[in-house]
JSON list of C-alpha atoms in Angstrom, two decimals:
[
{"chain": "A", "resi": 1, "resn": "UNK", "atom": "CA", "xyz": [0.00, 0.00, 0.00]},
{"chain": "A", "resi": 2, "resn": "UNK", "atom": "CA", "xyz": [1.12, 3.48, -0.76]},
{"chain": "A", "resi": 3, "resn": "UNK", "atom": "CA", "xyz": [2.09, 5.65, 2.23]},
{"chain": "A", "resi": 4, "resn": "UNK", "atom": "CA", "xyz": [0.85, 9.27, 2.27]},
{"chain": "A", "resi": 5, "resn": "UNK", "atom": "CA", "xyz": [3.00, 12.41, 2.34]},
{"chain": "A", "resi": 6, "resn": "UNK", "atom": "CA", "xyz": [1.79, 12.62, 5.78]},
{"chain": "A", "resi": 7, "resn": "UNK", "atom": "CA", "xyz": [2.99, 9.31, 6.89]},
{"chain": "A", "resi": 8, "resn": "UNK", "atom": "CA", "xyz": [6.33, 9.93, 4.78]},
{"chain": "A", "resi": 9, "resn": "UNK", "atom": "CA", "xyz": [7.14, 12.76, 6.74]},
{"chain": "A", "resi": 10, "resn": "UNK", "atom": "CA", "xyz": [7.05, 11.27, 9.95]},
{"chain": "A", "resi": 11, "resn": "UNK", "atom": "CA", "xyz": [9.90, 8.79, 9.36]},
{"chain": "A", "resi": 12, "resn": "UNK", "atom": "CA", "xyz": [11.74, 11.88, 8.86]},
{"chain": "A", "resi": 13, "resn": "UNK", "atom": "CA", "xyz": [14.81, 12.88, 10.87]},
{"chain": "A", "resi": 14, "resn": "UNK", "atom": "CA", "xyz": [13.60, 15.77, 12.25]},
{"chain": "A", "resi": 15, "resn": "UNK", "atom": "CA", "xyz": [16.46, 17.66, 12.59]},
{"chain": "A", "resi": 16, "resn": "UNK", "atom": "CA", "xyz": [17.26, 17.51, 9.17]},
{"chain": "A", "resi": 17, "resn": "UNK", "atom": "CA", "xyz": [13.84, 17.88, 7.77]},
{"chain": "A", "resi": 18, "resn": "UNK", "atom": "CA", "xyz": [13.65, 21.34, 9.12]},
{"chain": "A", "resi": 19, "resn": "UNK", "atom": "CA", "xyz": [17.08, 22.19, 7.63]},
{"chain": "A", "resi": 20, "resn": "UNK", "atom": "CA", "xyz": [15.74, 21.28, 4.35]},
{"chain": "A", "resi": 21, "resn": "UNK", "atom": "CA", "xyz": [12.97, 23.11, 5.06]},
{"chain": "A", "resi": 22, "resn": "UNK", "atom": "CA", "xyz": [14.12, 26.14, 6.10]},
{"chain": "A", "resi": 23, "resn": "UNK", "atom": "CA", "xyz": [16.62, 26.00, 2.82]},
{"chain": "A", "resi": 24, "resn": "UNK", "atom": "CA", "xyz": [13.29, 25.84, 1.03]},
{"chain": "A", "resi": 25, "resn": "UNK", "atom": "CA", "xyz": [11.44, 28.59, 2.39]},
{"chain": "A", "resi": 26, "resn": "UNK", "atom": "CA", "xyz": [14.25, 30.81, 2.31]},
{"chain": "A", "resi": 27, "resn": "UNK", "atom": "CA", "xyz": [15.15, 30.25, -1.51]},
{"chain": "A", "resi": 28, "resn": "UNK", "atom": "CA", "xyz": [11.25, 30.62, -1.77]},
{"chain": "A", "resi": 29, "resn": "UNK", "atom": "CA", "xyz": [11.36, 26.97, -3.46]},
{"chain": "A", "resi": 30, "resn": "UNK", "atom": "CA", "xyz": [8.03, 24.08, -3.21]},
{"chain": "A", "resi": 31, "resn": "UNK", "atom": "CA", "xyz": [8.14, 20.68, -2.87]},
{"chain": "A", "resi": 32, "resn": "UNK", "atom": "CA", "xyz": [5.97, 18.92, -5.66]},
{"chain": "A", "resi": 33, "resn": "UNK", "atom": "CA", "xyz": [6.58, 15.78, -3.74]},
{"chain": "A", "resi": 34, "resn": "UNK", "atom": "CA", "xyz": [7.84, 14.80, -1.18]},
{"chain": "A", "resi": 35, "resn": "UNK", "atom": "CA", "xyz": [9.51, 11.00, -2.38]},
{"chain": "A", "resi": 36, "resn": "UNK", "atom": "CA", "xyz": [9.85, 7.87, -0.67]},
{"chain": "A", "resi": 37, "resn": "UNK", "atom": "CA", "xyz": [13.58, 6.75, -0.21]},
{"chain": "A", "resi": 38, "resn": "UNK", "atom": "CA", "xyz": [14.41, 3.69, 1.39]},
{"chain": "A", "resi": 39, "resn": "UNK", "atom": "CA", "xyz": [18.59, 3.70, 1.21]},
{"chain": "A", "resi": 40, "resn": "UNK", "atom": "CA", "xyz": [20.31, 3.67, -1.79]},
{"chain": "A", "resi": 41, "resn": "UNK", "atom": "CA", "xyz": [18.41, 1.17, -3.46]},
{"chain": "A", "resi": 42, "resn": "UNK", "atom": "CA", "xyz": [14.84, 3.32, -4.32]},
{"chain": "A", "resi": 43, "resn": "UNK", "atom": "CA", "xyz": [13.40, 1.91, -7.18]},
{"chain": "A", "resi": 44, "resn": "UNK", "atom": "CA", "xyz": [14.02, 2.99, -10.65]},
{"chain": "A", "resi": 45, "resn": "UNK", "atom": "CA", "xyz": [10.39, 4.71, -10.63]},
{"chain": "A", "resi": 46, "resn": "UNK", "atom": "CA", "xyz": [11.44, 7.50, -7.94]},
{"chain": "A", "resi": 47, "resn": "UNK", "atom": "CA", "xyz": [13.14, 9.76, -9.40]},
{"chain": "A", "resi": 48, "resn": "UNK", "atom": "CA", "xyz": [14.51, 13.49, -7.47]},
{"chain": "A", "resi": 49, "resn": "UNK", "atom": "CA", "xyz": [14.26, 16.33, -9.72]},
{"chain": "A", "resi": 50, "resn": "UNK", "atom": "CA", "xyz": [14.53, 19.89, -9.76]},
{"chain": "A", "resi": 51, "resn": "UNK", "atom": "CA", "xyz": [12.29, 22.21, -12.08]},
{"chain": "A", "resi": 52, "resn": "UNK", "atom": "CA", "xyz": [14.15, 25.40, -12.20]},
{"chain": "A", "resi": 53, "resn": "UNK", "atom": "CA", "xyz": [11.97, 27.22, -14.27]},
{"chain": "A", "resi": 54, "resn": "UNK", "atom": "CA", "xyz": [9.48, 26.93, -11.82]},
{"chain": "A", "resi": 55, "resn": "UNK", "atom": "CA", "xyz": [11.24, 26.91, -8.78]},
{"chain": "A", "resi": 56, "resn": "UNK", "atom": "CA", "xyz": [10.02, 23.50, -7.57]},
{"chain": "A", "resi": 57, "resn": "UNK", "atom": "CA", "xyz": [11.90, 20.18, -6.89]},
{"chain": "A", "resi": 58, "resn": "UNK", "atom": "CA", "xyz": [10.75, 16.26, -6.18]},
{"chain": "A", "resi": 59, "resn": "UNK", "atom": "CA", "xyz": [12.79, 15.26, -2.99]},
{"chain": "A", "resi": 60, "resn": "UNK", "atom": "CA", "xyz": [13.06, 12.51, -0.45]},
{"chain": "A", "resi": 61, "resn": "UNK", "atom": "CA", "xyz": [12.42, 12.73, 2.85]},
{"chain": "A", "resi": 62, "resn": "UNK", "atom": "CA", "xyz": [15.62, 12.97, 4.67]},
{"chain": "A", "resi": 63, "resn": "UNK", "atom": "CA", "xyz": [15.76, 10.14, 6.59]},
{"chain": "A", "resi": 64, "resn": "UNK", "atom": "CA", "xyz": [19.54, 10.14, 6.72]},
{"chain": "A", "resi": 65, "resn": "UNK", "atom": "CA", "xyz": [22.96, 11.49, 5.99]},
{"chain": "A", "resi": 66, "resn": "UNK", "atom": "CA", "xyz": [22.45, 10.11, 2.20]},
{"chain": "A", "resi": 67, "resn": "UNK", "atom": "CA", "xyz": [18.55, 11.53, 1.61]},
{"chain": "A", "resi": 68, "resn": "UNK", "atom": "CA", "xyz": [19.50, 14.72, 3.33]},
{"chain": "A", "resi": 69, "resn": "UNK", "atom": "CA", "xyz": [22.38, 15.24, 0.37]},
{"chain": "A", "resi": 70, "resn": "UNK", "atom": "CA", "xyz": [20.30, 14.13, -1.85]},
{"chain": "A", "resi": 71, "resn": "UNK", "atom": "CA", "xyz": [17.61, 17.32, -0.94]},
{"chain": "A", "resi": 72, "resn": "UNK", "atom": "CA", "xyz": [20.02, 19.63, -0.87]},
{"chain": "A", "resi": 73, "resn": "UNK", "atom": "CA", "xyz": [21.66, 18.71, -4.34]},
{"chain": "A", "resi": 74, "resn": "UNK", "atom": "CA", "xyz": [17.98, 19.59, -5.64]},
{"chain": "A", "resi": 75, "resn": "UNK", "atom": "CA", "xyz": [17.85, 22.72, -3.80]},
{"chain": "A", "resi": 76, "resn": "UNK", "atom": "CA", "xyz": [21.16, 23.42, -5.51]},
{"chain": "A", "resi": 77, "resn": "UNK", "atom": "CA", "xyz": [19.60, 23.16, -8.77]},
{"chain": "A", "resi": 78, "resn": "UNK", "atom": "CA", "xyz": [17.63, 25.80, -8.14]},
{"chain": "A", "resi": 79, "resn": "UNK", "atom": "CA", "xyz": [19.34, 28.13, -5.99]},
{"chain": "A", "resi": 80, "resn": "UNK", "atom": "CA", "xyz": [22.34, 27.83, -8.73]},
{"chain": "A", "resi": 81, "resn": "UNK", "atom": "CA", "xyz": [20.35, 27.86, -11.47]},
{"chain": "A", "resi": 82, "resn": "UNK", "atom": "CA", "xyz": [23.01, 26.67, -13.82]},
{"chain": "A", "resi": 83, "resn": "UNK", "atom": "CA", "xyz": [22.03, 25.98, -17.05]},
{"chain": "A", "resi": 84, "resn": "UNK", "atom": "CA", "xyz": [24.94, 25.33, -19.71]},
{"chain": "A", "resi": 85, "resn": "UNK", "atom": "CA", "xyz": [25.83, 21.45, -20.15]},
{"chain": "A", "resi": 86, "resn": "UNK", "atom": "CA", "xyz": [24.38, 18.86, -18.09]},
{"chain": "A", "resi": 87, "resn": "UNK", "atom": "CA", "xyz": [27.65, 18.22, -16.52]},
{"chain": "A", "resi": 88, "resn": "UNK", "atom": "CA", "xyz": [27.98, 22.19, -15.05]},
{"chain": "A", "resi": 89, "resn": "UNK", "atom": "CA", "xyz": [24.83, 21.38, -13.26]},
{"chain": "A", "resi": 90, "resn": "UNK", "atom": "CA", "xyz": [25.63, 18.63, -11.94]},
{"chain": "A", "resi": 91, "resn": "UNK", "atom": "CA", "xyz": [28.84, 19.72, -10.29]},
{"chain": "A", "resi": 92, "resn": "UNK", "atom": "CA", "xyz": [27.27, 23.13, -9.14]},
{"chain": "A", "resi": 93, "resn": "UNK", "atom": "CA", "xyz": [24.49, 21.08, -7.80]},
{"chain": "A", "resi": 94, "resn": "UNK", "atom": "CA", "xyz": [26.73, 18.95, -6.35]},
{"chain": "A", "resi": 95, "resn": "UNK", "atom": "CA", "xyz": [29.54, 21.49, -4.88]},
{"chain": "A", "resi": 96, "resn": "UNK", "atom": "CA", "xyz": [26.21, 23.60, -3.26]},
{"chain": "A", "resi": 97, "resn": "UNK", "atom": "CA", "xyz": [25.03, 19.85, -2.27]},
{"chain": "A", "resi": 98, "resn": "UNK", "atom": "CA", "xyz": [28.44, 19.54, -0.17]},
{"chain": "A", "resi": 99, "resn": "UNK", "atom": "CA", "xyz": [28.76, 22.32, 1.02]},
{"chain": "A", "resi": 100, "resn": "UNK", "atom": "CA", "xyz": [25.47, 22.26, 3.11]},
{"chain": "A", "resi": 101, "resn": "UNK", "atom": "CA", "xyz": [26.35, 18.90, 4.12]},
{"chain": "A", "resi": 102, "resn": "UNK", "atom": "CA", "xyz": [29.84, 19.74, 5.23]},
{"chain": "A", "resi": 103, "resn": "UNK", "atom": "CA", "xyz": [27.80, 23.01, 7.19]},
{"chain": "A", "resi": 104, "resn": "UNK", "atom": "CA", "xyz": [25.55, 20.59, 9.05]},
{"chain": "A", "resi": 105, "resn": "UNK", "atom": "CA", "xyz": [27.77, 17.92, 9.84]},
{"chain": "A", "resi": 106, "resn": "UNK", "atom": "CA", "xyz": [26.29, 15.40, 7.56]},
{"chain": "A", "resi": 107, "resn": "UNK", "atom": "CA", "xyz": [29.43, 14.69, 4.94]},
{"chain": "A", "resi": 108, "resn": "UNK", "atom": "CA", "xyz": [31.04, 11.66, 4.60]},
{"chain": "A", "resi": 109, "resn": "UNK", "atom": "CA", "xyz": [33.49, 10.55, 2.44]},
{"chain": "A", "resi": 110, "resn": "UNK", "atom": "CA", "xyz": [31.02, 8.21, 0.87]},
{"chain": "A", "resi": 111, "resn": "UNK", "atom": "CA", "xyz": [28.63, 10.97, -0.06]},
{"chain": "A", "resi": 112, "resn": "UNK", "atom": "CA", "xyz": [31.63, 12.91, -2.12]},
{"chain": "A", "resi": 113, "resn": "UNK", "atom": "CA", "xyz": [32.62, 10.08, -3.99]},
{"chain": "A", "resi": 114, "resn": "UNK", "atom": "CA", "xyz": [29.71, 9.25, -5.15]},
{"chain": "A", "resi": 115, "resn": "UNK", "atom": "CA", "xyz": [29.19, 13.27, -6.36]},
{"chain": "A", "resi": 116, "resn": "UNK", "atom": "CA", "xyz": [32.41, 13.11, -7.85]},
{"chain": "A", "resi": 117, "resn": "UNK", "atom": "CA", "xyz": [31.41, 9.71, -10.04]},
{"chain": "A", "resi": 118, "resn": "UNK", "atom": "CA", "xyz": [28.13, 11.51, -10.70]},
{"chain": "A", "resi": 119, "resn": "UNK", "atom": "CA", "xyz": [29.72, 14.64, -11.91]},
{"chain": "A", "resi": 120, "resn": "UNK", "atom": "CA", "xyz": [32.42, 12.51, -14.19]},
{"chain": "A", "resi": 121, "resn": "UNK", "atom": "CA", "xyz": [29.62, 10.00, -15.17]},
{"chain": "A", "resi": 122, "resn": "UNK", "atom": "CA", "xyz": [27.85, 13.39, -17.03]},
{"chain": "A", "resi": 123, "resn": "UNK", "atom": "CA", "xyz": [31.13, 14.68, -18.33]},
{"chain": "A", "resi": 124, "resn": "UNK", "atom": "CA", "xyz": [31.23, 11.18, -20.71]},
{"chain": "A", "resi": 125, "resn": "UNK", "atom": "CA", "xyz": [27.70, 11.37, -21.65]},
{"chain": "A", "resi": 126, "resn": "UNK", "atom": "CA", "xyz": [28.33, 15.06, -22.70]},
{"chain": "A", "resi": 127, "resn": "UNK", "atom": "CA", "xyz": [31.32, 14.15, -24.48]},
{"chain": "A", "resi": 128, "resn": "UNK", "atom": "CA", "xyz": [29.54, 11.51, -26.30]},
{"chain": "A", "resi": 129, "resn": "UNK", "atom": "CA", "xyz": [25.94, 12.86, -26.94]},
{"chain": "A", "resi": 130, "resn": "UNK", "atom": "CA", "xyz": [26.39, 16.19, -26.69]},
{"chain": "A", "resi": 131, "resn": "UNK", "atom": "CA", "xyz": [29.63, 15.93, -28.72]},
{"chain": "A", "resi": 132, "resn": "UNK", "atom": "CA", "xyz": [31.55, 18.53, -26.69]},
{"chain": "A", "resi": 133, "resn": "UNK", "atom": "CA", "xyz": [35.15, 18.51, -26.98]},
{"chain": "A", "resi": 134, "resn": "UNK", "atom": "CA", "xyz": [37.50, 17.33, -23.92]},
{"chain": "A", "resi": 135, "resn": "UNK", "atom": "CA", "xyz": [39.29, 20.62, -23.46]},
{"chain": "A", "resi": 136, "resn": "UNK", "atom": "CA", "xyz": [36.41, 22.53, -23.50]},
{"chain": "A", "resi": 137, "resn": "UNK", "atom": "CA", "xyz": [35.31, 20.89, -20.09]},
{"chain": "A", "resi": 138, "resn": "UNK", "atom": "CA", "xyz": [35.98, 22.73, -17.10]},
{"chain": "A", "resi": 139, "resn": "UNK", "atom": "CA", "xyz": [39.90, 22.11, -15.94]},
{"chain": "A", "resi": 140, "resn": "UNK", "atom": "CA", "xyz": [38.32, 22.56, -12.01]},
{"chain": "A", "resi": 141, "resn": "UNK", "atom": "CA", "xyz": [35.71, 20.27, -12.30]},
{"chain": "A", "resi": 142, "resn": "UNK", "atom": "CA", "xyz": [37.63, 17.66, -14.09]},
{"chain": "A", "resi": 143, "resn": "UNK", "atom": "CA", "xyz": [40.36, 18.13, -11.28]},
{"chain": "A", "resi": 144, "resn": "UNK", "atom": "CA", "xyz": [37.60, 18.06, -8.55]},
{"chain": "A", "resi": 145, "resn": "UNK", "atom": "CA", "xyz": [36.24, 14.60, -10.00]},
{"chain": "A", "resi": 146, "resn": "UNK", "atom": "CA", "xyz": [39.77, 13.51, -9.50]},
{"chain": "A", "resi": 147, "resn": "UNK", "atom": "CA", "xyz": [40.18, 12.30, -13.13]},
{"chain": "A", "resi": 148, "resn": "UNK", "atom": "CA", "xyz": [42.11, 13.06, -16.13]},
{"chain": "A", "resi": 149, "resn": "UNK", "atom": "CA", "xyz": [40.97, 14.41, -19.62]},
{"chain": "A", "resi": 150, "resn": "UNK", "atom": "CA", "xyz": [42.86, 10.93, -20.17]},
{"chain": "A", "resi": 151, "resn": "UNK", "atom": "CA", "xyz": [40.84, 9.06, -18.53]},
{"chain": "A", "resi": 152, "resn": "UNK", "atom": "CA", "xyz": [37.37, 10.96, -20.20]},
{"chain": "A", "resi": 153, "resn": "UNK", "atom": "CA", "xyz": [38.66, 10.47, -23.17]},
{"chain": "A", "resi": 154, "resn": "UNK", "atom": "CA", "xyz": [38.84, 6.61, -22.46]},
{"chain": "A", "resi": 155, "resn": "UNK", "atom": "CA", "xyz": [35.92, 6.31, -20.60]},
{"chain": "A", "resi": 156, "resn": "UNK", "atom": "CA", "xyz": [33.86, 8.29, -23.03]},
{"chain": "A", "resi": 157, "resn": "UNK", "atom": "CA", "xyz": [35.25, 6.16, -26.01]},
{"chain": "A", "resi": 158, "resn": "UNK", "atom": "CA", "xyz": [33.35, 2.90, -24.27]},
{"chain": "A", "resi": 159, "resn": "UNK", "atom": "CA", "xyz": [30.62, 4.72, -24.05]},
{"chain": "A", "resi": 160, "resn": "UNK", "atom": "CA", "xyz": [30.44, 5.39, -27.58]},
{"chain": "A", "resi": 161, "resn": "UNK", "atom": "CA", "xyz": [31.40, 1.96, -28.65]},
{"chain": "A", "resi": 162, "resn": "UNK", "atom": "CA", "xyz": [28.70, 0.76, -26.49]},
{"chain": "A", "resi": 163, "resn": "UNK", "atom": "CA", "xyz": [25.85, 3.02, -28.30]},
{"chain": "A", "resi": 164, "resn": "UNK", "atom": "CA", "xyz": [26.62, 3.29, -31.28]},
{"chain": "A", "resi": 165, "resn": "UNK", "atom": "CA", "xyz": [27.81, -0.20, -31.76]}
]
């Protein structure tokens, strides 16, 4: 049976829940819906997005260090409101997403690599279907990912063979 928004938001930490809330309110952003997440393994189905355009985002409830990232990398969407390449939103998204985790005391080193493999994983699908060139990617993100244009250029030529075999 499917839980309610109401019933949702009770599993949620509290503490955390009103961070995320008061980083909504005060970028003036609404929740569409408020997601289930249950760990790292949510079902293909729920999917967290921001709509920038009309300052709204589909979030989890933070239930713990990993959800609460997960809100604010949303948030960051919006509050960046970066638009160019999917990769520059990403790590925007991802660098605001840190940042407010790092403020609250909710980082771990888990939670950065996994931004930093999201980040690179949207540098090789811009490389391959957006076509954009290697150097014209962003030295500092490519350094913050902790990978080489060497190693996009690899990675983004199994991609390639792999979709356009």
């Amino acid at each position: 049976m499917r839980k309610t928004t109401k019933e949702r938001l009770a599993k949620a930490d509290k503490k955390m829940l009103n961070i995320v809330r008061d980083h909504l309110d005060y970028h003036m952003i609404r929740v569409r819906k408020w997601l289930p997440y249950n760990g790292r393994r949510t079902s293909r189905d729920v999917v967290y997005e921001a709509f920038i355009d009309h300052g709204q985002v589909n979030i989890p409830v933070p239930t713990d260090r990993y959800s609460f990232y997960v809100c604010m990398h949303e948030i960051g969407h919006i509050v960046k409101g970066e638009r160019n390449f999917a990769y520059m939103q990403e790590y925007v998204a991802e660098q605001y997403a840190i940042a407010k985790c790092m403020k609250h005391g909710y980082l771990t080193k888990e939670i950065e690599d996994s931004a930093k493999r999201y980040v690179f994983e949207h540098m090789v699908q811009d490389c391959v279907v957006r076509v954009l060139p290697i150097d014209s990617f962003s030295k500092a993100a490519l350094k913050w990912t902790g990978r080489t244009e060497e190693q996009l250029r690899r990675r983004s030529l199994q991609l390639a063979k792999r979709l356009y075999k």
